[in-house]
mmCIF file of C-alpha atoms in Angstrom:
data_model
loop_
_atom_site.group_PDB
_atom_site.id
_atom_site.type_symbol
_atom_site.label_atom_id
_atom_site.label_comp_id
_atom_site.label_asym_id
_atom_site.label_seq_id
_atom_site.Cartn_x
_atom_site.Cartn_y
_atom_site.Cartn_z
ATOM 1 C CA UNK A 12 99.236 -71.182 95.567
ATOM 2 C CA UNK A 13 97.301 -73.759 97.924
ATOM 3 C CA UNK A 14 98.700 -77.283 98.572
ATOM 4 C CA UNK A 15 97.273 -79.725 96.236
ATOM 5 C CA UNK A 16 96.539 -82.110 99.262
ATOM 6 C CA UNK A 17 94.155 -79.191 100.682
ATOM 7 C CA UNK A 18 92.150 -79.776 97.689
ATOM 8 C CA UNK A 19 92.366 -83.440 97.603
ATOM 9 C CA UNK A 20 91.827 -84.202 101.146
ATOM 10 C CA UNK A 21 88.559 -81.534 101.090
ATOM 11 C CA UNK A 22 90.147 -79.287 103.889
ATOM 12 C CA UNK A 23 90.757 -82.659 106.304
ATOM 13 C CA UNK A 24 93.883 -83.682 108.277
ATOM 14 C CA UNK A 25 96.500 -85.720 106.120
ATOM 15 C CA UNK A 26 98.460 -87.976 107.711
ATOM 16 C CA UNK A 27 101.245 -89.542 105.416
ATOM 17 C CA UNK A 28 101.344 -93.740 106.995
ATOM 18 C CA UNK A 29 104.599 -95.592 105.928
ATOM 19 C CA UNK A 30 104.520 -98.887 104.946
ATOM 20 C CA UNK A 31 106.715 -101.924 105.448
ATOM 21 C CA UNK A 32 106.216 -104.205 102.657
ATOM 22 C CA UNK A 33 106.829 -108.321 103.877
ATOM 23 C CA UNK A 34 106.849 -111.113 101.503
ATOM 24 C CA UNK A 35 107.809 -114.727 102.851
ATOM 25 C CA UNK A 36 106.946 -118.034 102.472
ATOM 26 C CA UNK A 37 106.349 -118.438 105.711
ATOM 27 C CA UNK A 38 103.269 -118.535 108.723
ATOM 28 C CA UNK A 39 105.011 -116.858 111.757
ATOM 29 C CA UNK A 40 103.072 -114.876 113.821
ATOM 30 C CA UNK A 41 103.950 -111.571 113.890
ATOM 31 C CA UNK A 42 102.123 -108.051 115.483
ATOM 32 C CA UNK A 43 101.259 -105.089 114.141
ATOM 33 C CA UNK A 44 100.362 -106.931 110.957
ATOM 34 C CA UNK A 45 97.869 -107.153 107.774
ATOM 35 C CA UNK A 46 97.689 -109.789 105.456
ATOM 36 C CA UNK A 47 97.269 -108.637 102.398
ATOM 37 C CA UNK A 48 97.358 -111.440 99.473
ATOM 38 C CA UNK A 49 98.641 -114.752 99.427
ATOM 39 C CA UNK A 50 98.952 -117.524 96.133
ATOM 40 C CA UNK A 51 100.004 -120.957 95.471
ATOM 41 C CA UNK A 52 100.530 -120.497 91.549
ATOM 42 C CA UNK A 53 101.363 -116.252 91.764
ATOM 43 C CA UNK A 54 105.499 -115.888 91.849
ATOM 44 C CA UNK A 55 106.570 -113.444 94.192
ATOM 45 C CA UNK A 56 106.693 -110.651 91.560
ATOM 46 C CA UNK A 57 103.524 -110.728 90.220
ATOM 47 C CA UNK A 58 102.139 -110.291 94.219
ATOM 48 C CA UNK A 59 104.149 -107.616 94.454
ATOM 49 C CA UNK A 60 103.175 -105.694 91.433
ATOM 50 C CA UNK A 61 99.456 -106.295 92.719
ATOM 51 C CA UNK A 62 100.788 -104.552 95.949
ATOM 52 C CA UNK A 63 102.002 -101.513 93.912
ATOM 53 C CA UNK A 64 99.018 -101.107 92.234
ATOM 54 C CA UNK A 65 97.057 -101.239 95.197
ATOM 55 C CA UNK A 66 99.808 -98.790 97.315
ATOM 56 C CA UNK A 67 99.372 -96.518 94.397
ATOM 57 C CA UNK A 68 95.767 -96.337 94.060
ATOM 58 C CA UNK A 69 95.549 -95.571 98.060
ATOM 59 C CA UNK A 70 98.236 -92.683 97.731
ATOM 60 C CA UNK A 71 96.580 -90.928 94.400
ATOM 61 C CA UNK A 72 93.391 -90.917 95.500
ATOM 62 C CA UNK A 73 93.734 -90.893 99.980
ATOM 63 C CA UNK A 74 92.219 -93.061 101.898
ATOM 64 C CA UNK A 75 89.672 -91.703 104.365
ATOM 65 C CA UNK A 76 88.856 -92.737 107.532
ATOM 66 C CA UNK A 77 87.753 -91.798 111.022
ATOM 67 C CA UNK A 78 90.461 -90.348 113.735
ATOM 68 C CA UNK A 79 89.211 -91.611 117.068
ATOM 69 C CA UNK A 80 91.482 -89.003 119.172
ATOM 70 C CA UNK A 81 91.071 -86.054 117.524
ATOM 71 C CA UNK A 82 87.129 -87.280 116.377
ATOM 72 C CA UNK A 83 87.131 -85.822 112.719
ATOM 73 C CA UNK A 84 87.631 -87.428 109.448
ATOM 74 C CA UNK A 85 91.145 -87.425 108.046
ATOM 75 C CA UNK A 86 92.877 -88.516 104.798
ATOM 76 C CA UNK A 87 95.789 -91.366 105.025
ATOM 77 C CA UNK A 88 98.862 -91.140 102.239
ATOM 78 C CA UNK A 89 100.782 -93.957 102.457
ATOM 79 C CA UNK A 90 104.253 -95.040 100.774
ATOM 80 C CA UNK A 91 106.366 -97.876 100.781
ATOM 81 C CA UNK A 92 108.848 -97.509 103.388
ATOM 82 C CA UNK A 93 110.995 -100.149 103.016
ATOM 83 C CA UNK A 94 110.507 -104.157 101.886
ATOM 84 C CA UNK A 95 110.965 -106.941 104.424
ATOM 85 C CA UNK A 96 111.843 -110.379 104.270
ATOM 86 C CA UNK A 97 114.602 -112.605 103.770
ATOM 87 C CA UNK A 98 117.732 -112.637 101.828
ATOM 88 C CA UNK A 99 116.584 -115.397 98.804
ATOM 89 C CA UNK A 100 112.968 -113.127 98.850
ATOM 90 C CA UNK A 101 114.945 -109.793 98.993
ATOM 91 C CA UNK A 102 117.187 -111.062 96.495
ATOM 92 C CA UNK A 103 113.994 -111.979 93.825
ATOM 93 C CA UNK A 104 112.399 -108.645 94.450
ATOM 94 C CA UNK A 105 115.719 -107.034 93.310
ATOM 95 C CA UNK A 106 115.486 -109.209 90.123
ATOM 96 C CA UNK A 107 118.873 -110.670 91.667
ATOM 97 C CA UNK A 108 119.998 -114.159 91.307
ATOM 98 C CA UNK A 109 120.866 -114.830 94.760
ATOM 99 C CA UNK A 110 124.290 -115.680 97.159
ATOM 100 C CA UNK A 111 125.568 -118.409 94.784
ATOM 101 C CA UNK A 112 126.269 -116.620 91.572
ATOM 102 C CA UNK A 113 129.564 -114.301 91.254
ATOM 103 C CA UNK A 114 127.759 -111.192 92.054
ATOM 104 C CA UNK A 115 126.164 -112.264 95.552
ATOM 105 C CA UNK A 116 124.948 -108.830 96.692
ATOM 106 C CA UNK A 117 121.844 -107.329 95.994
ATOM 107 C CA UNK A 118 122.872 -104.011 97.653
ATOM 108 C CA UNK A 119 126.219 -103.716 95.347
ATOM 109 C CA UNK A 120 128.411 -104.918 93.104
ATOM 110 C CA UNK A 121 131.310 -106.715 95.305
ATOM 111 C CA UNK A 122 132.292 -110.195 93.886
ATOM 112 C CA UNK A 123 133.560 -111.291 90.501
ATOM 113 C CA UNK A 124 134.441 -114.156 88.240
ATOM 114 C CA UNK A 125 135.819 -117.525 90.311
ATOM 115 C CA UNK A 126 139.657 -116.775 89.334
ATOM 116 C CA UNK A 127 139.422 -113.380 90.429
ATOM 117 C CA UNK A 128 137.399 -113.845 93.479
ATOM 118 C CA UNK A 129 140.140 -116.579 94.725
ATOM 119 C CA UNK A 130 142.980 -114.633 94.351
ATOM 120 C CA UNK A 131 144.454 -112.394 96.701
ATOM 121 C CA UNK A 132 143.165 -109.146 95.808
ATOM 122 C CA UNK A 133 139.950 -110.810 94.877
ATOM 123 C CA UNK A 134 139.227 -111.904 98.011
ATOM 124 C CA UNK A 135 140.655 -109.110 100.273
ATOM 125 C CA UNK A 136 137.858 -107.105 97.996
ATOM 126 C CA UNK A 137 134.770 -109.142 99.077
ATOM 127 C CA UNK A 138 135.648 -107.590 102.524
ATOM 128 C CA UNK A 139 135.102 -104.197 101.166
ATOM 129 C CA UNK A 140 131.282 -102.923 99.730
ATOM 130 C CA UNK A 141 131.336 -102.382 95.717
ATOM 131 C CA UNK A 142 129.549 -99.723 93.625
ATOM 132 C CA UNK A 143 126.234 -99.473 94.574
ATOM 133 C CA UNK A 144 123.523 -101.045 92.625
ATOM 134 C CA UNK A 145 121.222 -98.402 91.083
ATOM 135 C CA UNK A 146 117.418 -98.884 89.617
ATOM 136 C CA UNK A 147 118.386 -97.353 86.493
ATOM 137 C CA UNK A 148 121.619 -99.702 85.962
ATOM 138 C CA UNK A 149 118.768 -102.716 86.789
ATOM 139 C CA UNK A 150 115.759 -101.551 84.355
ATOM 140 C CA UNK A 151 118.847 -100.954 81.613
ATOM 141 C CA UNK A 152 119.946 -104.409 82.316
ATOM 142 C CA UNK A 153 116.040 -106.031 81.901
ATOM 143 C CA UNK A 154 115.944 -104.311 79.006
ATOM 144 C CA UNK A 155 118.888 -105.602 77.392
ATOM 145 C CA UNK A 156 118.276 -109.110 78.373
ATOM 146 C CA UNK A 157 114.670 -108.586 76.840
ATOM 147 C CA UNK A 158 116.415 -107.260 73.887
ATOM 148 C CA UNK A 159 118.640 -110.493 73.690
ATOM 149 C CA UNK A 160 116.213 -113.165 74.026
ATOM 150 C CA UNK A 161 114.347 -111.214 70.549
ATOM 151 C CA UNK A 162 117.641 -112.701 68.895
ATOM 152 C CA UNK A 163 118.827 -115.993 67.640
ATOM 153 C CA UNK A 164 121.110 -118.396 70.290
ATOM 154 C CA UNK A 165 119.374 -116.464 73.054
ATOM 155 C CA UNK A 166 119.416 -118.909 75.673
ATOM 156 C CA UNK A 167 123.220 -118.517 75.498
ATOM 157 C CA UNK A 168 123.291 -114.644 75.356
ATOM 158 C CA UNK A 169 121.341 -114.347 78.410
ATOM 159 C CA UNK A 170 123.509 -116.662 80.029
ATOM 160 C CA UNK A 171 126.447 -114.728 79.580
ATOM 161 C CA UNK A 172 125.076 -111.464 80.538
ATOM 162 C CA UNK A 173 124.150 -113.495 84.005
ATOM 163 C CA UNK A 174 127.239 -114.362 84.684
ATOM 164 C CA UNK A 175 128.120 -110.667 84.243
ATOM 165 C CA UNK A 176 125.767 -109.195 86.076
ATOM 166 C CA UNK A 177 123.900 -111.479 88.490
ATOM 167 C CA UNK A 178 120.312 -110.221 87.456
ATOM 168 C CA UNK A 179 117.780 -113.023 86.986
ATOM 169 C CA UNK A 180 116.387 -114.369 83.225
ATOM 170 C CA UNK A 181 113.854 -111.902 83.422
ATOM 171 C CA UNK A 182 113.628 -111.285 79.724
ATOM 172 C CA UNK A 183 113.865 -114.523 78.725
ATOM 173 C CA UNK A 184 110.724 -115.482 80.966
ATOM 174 C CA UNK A 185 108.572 -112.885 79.865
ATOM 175 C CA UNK A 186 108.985 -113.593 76.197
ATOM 176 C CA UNK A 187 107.666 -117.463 77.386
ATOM 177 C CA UNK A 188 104.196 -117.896 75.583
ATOM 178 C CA UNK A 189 101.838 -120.143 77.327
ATOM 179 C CA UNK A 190 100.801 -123.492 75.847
ATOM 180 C CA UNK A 191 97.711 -123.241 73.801
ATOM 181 C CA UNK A 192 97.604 -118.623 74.105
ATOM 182 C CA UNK A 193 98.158 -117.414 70.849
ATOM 183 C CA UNK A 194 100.948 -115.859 69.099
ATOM 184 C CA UNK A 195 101.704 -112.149 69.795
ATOM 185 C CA UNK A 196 103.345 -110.315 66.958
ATOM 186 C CA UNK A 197 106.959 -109.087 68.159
ATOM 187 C CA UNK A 198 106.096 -105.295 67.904
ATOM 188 C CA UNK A 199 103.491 -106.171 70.212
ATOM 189 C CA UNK A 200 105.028 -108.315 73.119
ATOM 190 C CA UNK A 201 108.099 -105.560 73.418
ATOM 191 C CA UNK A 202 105.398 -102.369 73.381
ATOM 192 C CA UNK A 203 103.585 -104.825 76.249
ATOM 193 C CA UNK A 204 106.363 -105.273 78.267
ATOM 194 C CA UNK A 205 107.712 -102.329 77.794
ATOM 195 C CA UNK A 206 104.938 -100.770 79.192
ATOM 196 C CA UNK A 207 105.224 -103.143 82.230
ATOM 197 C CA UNK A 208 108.663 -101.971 83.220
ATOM 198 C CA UNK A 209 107.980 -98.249 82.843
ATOM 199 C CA UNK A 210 107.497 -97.351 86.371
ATOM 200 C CA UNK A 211 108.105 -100.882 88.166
ATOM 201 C CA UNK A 212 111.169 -98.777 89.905
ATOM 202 C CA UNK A 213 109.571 -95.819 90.541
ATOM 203 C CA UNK A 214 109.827 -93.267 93.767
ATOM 204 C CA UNK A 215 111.542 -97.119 95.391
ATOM 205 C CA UNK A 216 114.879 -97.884 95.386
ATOM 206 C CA UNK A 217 114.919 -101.485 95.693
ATOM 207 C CA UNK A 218 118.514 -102.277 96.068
ATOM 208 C CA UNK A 219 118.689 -99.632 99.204
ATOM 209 C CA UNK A 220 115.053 -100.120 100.544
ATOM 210 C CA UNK A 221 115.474 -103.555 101.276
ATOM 211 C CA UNK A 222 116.733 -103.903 104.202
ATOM 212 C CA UNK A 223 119.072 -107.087 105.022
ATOM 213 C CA UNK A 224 117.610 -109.602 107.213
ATOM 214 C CA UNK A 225 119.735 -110.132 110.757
ATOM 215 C CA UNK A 226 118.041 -113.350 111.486
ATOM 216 C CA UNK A 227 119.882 -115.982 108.681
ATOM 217 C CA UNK A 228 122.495 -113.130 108.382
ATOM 218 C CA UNK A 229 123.944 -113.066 111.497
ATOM 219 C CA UNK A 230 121.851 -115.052 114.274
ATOM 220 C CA UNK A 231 121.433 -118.225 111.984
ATOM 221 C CA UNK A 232 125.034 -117.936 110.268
ATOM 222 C CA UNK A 233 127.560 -116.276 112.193
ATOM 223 C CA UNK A 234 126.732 -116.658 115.794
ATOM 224 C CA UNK A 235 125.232 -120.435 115.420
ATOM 225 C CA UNK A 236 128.524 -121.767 113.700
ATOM 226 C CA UNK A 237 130.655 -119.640 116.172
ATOM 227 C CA UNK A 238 128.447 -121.185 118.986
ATOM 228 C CA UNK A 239 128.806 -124.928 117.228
ATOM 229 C CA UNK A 240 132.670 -124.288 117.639
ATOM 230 C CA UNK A 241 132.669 -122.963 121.112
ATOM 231 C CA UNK A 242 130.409 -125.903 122.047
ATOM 232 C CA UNK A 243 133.222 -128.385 120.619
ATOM 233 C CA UNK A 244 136.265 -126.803 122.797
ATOM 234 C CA UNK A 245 134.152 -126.570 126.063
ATOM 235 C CA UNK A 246 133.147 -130.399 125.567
ATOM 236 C CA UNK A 247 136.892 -131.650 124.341
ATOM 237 C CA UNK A 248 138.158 -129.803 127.590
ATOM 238 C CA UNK A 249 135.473 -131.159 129.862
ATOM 239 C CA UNK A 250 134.218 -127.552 130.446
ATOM 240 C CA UNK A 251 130.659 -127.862 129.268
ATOM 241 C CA UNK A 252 129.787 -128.939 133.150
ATOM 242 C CA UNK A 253 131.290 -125.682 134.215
ATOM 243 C CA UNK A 254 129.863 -123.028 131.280
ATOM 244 C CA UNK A 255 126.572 -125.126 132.351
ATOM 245 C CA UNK A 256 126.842 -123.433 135.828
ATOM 246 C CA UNK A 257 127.864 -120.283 134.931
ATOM 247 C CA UNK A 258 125.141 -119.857 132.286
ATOM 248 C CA UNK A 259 122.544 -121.226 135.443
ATOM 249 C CA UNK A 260 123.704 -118.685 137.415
ATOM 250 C CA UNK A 261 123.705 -115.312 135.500
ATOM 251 C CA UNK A 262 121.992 -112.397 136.442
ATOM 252 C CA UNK A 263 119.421 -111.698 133.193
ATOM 253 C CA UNK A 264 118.500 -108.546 135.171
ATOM 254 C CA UNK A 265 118.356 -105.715 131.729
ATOM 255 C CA UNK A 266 118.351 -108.450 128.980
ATOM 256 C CA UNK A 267 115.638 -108.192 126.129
ATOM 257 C CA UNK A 268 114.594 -111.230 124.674
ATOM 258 C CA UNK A 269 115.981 -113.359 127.370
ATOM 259 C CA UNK A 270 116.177 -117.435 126.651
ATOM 260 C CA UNK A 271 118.839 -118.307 128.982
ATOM 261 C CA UNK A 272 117.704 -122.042 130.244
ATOM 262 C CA UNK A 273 120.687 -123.304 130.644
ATOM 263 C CA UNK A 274 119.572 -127.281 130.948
ATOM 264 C CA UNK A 275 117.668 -126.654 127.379
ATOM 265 C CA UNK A 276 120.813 -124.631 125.768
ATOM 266 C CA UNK A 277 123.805 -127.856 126.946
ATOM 267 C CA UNK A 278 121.367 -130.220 126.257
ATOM 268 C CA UNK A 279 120.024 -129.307 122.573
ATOM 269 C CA UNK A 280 123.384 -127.213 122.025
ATOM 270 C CA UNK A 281 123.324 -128.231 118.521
ATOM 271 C CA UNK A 282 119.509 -127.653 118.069
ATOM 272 C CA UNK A 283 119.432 -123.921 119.472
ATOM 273 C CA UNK A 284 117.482 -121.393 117.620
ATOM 274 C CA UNK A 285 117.232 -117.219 116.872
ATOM 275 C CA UNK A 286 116.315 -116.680 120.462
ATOM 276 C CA UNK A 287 118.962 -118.711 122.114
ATOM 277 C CA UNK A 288 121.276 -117.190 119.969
ATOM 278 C CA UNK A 289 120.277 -113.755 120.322
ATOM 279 C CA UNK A 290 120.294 -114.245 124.238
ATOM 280 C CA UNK A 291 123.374 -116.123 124.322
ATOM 281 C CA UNK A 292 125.854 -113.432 122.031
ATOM 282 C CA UNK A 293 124.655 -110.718 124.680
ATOM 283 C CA UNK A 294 126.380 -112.917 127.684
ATOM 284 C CA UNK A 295 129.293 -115.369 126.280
ATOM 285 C CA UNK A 296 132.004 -112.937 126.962
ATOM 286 C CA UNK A 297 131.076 -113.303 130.975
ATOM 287 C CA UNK A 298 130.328 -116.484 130.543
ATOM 288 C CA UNK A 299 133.213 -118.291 128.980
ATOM 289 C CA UNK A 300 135.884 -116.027 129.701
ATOM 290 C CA UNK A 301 137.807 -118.841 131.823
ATOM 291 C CA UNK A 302 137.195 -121.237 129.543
ATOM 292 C CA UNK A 303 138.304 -120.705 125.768
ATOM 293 C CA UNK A 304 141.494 -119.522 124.571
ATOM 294 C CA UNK A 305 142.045 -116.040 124.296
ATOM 295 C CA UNK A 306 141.171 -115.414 120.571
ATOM 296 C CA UNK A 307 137.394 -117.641 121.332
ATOM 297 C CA UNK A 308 136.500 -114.958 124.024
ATOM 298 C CA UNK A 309 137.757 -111.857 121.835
ATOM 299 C CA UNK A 310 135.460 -112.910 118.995
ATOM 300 C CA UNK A 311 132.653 -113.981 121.124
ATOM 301 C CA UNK A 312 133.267 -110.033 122.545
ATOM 302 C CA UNK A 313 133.109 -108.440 119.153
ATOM 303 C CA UNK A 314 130.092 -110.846 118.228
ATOM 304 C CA UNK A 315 128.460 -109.300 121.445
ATOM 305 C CA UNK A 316 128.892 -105.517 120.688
ATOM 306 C CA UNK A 317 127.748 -106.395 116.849
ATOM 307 C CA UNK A 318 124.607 -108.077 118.303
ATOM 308 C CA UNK A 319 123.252 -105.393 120.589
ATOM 309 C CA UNK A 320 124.143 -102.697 117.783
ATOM 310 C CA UNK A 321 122.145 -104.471 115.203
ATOM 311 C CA UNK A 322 118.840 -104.821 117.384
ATOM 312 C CA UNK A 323 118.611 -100.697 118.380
ATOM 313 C CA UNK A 324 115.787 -99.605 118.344
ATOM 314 C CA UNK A 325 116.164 -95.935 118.908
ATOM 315 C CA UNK A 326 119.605 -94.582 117.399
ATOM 316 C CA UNK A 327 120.530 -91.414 119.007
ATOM 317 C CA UNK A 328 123.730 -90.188 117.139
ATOM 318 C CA UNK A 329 123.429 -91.556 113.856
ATOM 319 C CA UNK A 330 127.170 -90.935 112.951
ATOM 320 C CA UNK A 331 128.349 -92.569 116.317
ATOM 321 C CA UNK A 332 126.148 -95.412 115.688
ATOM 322 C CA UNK A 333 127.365 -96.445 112.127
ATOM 323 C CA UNK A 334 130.861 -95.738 113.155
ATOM 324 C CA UNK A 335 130.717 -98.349 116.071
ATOM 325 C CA UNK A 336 128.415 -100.655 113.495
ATOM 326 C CA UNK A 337 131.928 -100.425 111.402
ATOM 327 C CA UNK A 338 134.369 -101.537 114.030
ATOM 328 C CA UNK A 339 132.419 -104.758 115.133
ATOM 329 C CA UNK A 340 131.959 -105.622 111.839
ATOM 330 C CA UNK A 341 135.651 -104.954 110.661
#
């Protein structure tokens, strides 16, 4: 039996083009990008479902188009790879409520009420990853908070089931009608959104496919505060002359992404940003090592190790890679 692509792509070349999806409110420039839609009144969601539909239409149908090296016509399938952005995005497209509620991972389900999570077990267990979240788990919880807000004191069940759960009013907000649109019977607005949900989690798994972002994560949160302490001891023990000559001096000879001035960095040392940071984790250990108490230089060490693991490009031994991703981070 032939390939169904053979018939589809008319006997062409198909090339299969992954995608990585980004959604930000932001205006960095980045490369190897194409803007694709942009709205001041459109929530996140909605822009995203417009990408689906667009990312599906492409893939049923192919896409063809002109391969300069090999000069014949081709066909292009391509698929969502994985969704980019950062953590309060990431967390919306999961139809997750964010860091602050008791549930604050997207990817699983570590956390738990306030009494539990500030007891001793409780807290030892937000050091360890909980049962993965799962797209069916999510669509069954939608659909129950859809189901709730059909019901009298809704407000209130939907609440609770946030506090249980973490995932966002989603129901609730759908069942909104518009000022001045008219009203929809109720066998009508569930067959409608029903119908919506149906394959919004399809082929993607959202909780796994979006991938957390190392720039507020780690650069911007655990390295900058780290940094903001290290700062303090070297200036209390009249040090910060000394690191200042020892950063001036280092041989950046093999570093990626170097922003080593060292005038700029003691200067604005409480006004550094992801570069300095990502420059400056690859080089405290050398730097400082004379100059902090032992347990400073240790975790400046591990920070290091973490640092250069996280920005790999090309991972070799996949095994070996996650197992030394486990130490620094443990």
């Amino acid at each position: 039996m032939p390939n169904p692509l053979r018939e589809k792509s008319k006997g062409h070349m198909v090339y299969s083009v992954p995608l990585i999806i980004f959604m930000d409110d932001v205006s960095e420039k980045e490369f190897c990008v194409r803007f694709v839609t942009s709205s001041p009144h459109a929530p996140p969601m909605e822009l995203m479902q417009a990408m689906k539909e667009s990312i599906q239409h492409a893939a049923d149908n192919g896409v063809f188009t002109w391969d300069c090296k090999e000069h014949e016509e081709v066909m292009l399938l391509p698929y969502a790879l994985f969704v980019s952005g950062d953590n309060p995005m990431q967390a919306k497209e999961c139809s997750h409520a964010g860091l602050n509620c008791n549930y604050f991972c997207r990817t699983c389900h570590v956390g738990g009420m306030k009494e539990h999570k500030m007891s001793d077990i409780g807290y030892n267990s937000l050091f360890e990853p909980g049962d993965t979240r799962t797209p069916h788990a999510t669509r069954a919880e939608i659909h129950q908070q859809m189901l709730l807000s059909l019901r009298s004191g809704a407000t209130e069940k939907i609440k609770t089931s946030m506090s249980s759960t973490s995932m966002v009013e989603l129901g609730k907000k759908l069942h909104m009608r518009q000022a001045g649109s008219s009203v929809m019977p109720e066998h009508e607005v569930k067959a409608a959104l029903e119908s919506a949900f149906k394959d919004c989690l399809k082929a993607l798994n959202i909780h796994l496919d979006t991938p957390t972002e190392i720039l507020h994560t780690v650069l911007l949160s655990v390295v900058k505060y780290f940094w903001g302490q290290t700062a303090f001891i070297l200036e209390k023990t009249k040090f910060l002359d000394i690191f200042h000559t020892h950063l001036d001096s280092v041989d950046a000879n093999g570093l990626k992404a170097l922003c080593l001035s060292a005038d700029y960095i003691c200067h604005y040392k409480g006004s550094l940003i992801g570069k300095h940071f990502k420059s400056l984790a690859q080089v405290m250990p050398f730097l400082i090592h004379d100059l902090v108490p032992r347990h400073v230089l240790d975790g400046w060490t591990t920070i290091r190790e973490l640092v250069v693991l996280i920005w790999h490009t090309k991972i070799e031994d996949t095994e070996a890679y996650l197992v030394g991703h486990s130490t620094s981070i443990l």
